[in-house]
CSV table of C-alpha atoms in Angstrom, one decimal:
chain,number,residue,atom,x,y,z
A,1,ASP,CA,-19.5,8.9,-3.6
A,2,LEU,CA,-17.5,11.5,-1.5
A,3,VAL,CA,-14.3,10.6,-3.3
A,4,VAL,CA,-15.8,10.8,-6.7
A,5,LYS,CA,-17.5,14.4,-5.8
A,6,LEU,CA,-14.3,15.6,-4.5
A,7,HIS,CA,-12.4,14.6,-7.7
A,8,ALA,CA,-15.0,16.3,-9.7
A,9,LYS,CA,-14.1,19.7,-8.0
A,10,LYS,CA,-10.7,19.0,-8.8
A,11,ILE,CA,-9.5,18.4,-5.0
A,12,VAL,CA,-7.4,15.5,-4.2
A,13,ILE,CA,-7.5,14.0,-0.9
A,14,GLY,CA,-3.7,13.0,-0.6
A,15,ASP,CA,-3.0,12.2,3.1
A,16,PHE,CA,-5.8,9.7,2.5
A,17,ASN,CA,-5.8,7.0,5.4
A,18,GLU,CA,-8.2,5.5,8.0
A,19,ASN,CA,-7.3,8.1,10.6
A,20,ASN,CA,-8.8,10.9,8.3
A,21,VAL,CA,-11.9,9.2,7.8
A,22,ILE,CA,-14.8,9.2,10.2
A,23,VAL,CA,-18.3,7.4,10.0
A,24,VAL,CA,-21.5,8.7,11.9
A,25,ARG,CA,-24.8,7.0,11.4
A,26,GLY,CA,-23.4,5.3,8.3
A,27,LYS,CA,-22.2,8.5,6.4
A,28,PRO,CA,-18.5,9.1,6.3
A,29,TYR,CA,-16.9,12.2,6.7
A,30,LEU,CA,-13.1,13.3,5.9
A,31,ILE,CA,-11.3,15.3,8.6
A,32,ASP,CA,-7.9,16.5,8.7
A,33,ALA,CA,-8.7,18.6,5.4
A,34,ASP,CA,-5.9,21.1,5.6
A,35,SER,CA,-3.6,18.4,3.8
A,36,MET,CA,-5.9,18.2,0.7
A,37,GLN,CA,-4.3,19.5,-2.6
A,38,PHE,CA,-6.2,21.8,-4.9
A,39,ALA,CA,-5.4,24.4,-7.2
A,40,GLY,CA,-1.7,24.5,-6.9
A,41,PHE,CA,-1.5,23.9,-3.1
A,42,LEU,CA,0.0,20.6,-3.0
A,43,CYS,CA,-0.4,18.0,-0.3
A,44,ARG,CA,3.1,17.0,1.1
A,45,SER,CA,1.6,14.7,3.8
A,46,PHE,CA,1.3,10.9,3.7
A,47,MET,CA,1.2,7.9,5.7
A,48,LEU,CA,3.8,5.2,4.3
A,49,ARG,CA,1.6,2.2,4.3
A,50,CYS,CA,-1.5,4.2,2.6
A,51,VAL,CA,0.4,6.2,0.1
A,52,ALA,CA,0.9,4.8,-3.7
A,53,PRO,CA,4.6,3.9,-3.9
A,54,GLU,CA,5.4,5.7,-7.0
A,55,LEU,CA,4.9,8.9,-5.1
A,56,ILE,CA,7.8,8.4,-2.5
A,57,GLY,CA,11.3,8.2,-2.5
A,58,PHE,CA,13.8,6.9,0.2
A,59,GLU,CA,16.9,8.5,1.6
A,60,GLY,CA,19.5,6.2,3.3
A,61,LEU,CA,18.4,3.3,1.4
A,62,PRO,CA,21.1,2.1,-0.6
A,63,PRO,CA,19.9,0.9,-4.3
A,64,VAL,CA,19.3,-2.6,-4.6
A,65,THR,CA,22.2,-4.4,-7.0
A,66,GLU,CA,21.3,-6.3,-9.8
A,67,LYS,CA,22.7,-9.7,-8.0
A,68,GLU,CA,20.4,-8.7,-5.1
A,69,ARG,CA,17.5,-8.0,-7.3
A,70,LYS,CA,17.8,-11.4,-8.9
A,71,SER,CA,18.1,-13.3,-5.7
A,72,ARG,CA,15.2,-11.6,-4.4
A,73,LYS,CA,13.0,-11.6,-7.4
A,74,LYS,CA,10.6,-14.5,-7.7
A,75,LYS,CA,7.5,-14.3,-10.1
A,76,PRO,CA,4.5,-12.9,-8.0
A,77,LYS,CA,1.3,-15.2,-8.0
A,78,ASP,CA,-1.2,-14.2,-10.2
A,79,ASP,CA,-4.0,-16.3,-9.3
A,80,ALA,CA,-6.4,-15.0,-6.5
A,81,GLU,CA,-7.0,-18.4,-4.7
A,82,GLU,CA,-3.1,-19.3,-5.2
A,83,ASP,CA,-2.5,-15.7,-3.5
A,84,ALA,CA,-4.8,-16.3,-0.7
A,85,SER,CA,-3.1,-19.9,0.3
A,86,SER,CA,-0.1,-18.1,1.4
A,87,THR,CA,-1.8,-16.8,4.6
A,88,LYS,CA,-0.5,-19.2,6.9
A,89,ARG,CA,2.9,-17.9,7.8
A,90,THR,CA,4.5,-15.1,10.0
A,91,ARG,CA,7.8,-13.9,11.4
A,92,LYS,CA,9.2,-11.0,13.5
A,93,LYS,CA,10.0,-7.8,11.9
A,94,LYS,CA,13.4,-6.5,11.1
A,95,ALA,CA,14.5,-3.3,12.2
A,96,VAL,CA,14.3,-0.5,9.8
A,97,THR,CA,17.8,1.1,9.2
A,98,ASN,CA,20.4,1.0,6.6
A,99,GLU,CA,22.4,-2.1,8.0
A,100,GLU,CA,25.5,-0.9,6.5
A,101,GLU,CA,25.8,2.6,8.1
A,102,LYS,CA,23.2,2.1,10.6
A,103,GLN,CA,21.2,5.4,9.4
A,104,PRO,CA,17.6,5.9,9.5
A,105,ILE,CA,15.8,5.8,6.2
A,106,SER,CA,13.7,8.9,5.7
A,107,CYS,CA,11.0,8.9,3.0
A,108,THR,CA,10.1,11.6,0.8
A,109,MET,CA,7.5,12.7,-1.8
A,110,VAL,CA,9.0,12.5,-5.5
A,111,ALA,CA,5.6,13.4,-6.9
A,112,PRO,CA,2.2,15.0,-6.1
A,113,HIS,CA,-0.8,13.0,-5.1
A,114,THR,CA,-3.5,12.6,-7.7
A,115,ALA,CA,-6.9,11.3,-8.2
A,116,ALA,CA,-5.6,7.8,-9.0
A,117,THR,CA,-3.4,7.5,-6.2
A,118,ASP,CA,-6.5,8.5,-3.8
A,119,TRP,CA,-7.8,5.6,-5.1
A,120,TYR,CA,-4.9,3.5,-4.3
A,121,SER,CA,-5.3,4.8,-0.7
A,122,PHE,CA,-9.1,4.2,-0.7
A,123,LEU,CA,-8.6,0.4,-1.6
A,124,VAL,CA,-5.5,0.3,1.3
A,125,ILE,CA,-8.4,1.5,3.6
A,126,ALA,CA,-10.7,-1.0,2.5
A,127,MET,CA,-8.0,-4.0,2.7
A,128,ARG,CA,-7.3,-2.8,6.4
A,129,LEU,CA,-11.0,-2.9,7.5
A,130,ILE,CA,-11.4,-6.3,5.7
A,131,THR,CA,-8.3,-8.0,6.4
A,132,HIS,CA,-6.8,-6.3,9.2
A,133,THR,CA,-3.6,-6.1,7.1
A,134,ASP,CA,-2.4,-3.9,4.2
A,135,PRO,CA,-0.5,-4.4,1.0
A,136,TYR,CA,2.8,-4.4,2.9
A,137,GLY,CA,1.7,-6.3,5.9
A,138,GLY,CA,3.6,-9.3,7.0
A,139,VAL,CA,7.2,-9.6,6.8
A,140,VAL,CA,9.9,-11.0,4.3
A,141,SER,CA,13.0,-12.1,6.3
A,142,ASP,CA,15.7,-10.2,4.7
A,143,MET,CA,13.9,-7.1,3.5
A,144,THR,CA,12.8,-3.7,5.3
A,145,LEU,CA,9.4,-2.1,5.0
A,146,GLU,CA,10.8,0.5,2.9
A,147,GLU,CA,12.5,-2.0,0.8
A,148,ARG,CA,9.7,-3.9,0.3
A,149,ILE,CA,7.6,-0.5,-0.8
A,150,ARG,CA,10.6,0.3,-3.2
A,151,ASP,CA,10.7,-3.2,-4.8
A,152,ARG,CA,6.8,-3.8,-4.7
A,153,VAL,CA,7.1,-6.9,-2.4
A,154,THR,CA,3.3,-6.8,-1.4
A,155,VAL,CA,1.5,-9.2,1.0
A,156,PHE,CA,0.7,-11.3,-2.2
A,157,ASP,CA,4.3,-12.2,-2.8
A,158,PRO,CA,5.0,-15.8,-2.0
A,159,ARG,CA,8.2,-14.6,0.1
A,160,VAL,CA,6.0,-12.5,2.5
A,161,MET,CA,5.1,-14.3,5.9
A,162,TYR,CA,1.3,-13.3,6.0
A,163,PRO,CA,0.3,-11.8,9.7
A,164,THR,CA,-1.6,-14.5,11.6
A,165,VAL,CA,-3.8,-11.9,13.2
A,166,ALA,CA,-5.0,-10.9,9.6
A,167,ARG,CA,-7.9,-12.4,8.2
A,168,PRO,CA,-6.9,-15.1,5.4
A,169,LEU,CA,-7.1,-13.8,2.1
A,170,THR,CA,-9.4,-17.0,1.2
A,171,ALA,CA,-12.2,-15.4,3.1
A,172,VAL,CA,-12.3,-11.9,1.1
A,173,PRO,CA,-15.1,-11.9,-1.6
A,174,ARG,CA,-13.2,-13.0,-4.8
A,175,PRO,CA,-14.1,-9.7,-6.9
A,176,ILE,CA,-12.6,-7.7,-3.9
A,177,LEU,CA,-9.4,-9.8,-3.9
A,178,LYS,CA,-9.2,-9.3,-7.7
A,179,GLU,CA,-9.2,-5.5,-7.2
A,180,PHE,CA,-6.7,-5.6,-4.7
A,181,LEU,CA,-4.5,-7.8,-6.6
A,182,ARG,CA,-4.8,-5.5,-9.5
A,183,MET,CA,-4.1,-1.9,-7.5
A,184,PHE,CA,-1.2,-3.6,-5.1
A,185,GLN,CA,0.4,-6.4,-7.0
A,186,ARG,CA,0.1,-5.4,-10.8
A,187,GLY,CA,0.4,-1.6,-10.2
A,188,GLU,CA,-2.7,-0.9,-12.2
A,189,ARG,CA,-4.4,2.6,-11.0
A,190,PHE,CA,-8.2,2.7,-11.5
A,191,ILE,CA,-11.6,3.4,-9.7
A,192,PRO,CA,-12.6,0.7,-8.0
A,193,GLU,CA,-15.9,-1.2,-8.4
A,194,LYS,CA,-18.8,-0.3,-6.1
């Protein structure tokens, strides 16, 4: 209800992540309101794992070649039960740099936050609370986090080694898992069911 009320007043939360939400006696409150977006005042803040990928660009990350894209691209699983089956693997994380030039990769906003992208962030928070991981949790042995976000390689992709500390996706109620798949794997933007 809180997010719906803010959107009705033409306020976009923008930097919407679990660090900006507190719950007191079962009632949620948003803090860090100076980053909210309204009336032409744009929010330029974001947390990389919580922001909708279409809003950010990466400097220092070389474009993926057609050959790399073909070798990396595998059809993502669509069935929620099959997606949940890939939750038993894990691997160490790769360093976050452009390996050819050893330059850090920087992330910048390329589009403003919207009400639709607030709902993306809302479901990231929900996923973290339910599974203890997020859409880009786990690792792919030959990809950095930034490459995965750019190429939309989410935790539902069969190439991802799912974190062992996370709750298995098979334990997530099917209607909620379907919403996660729609938002994160298929890239749909919608208001989640209650």
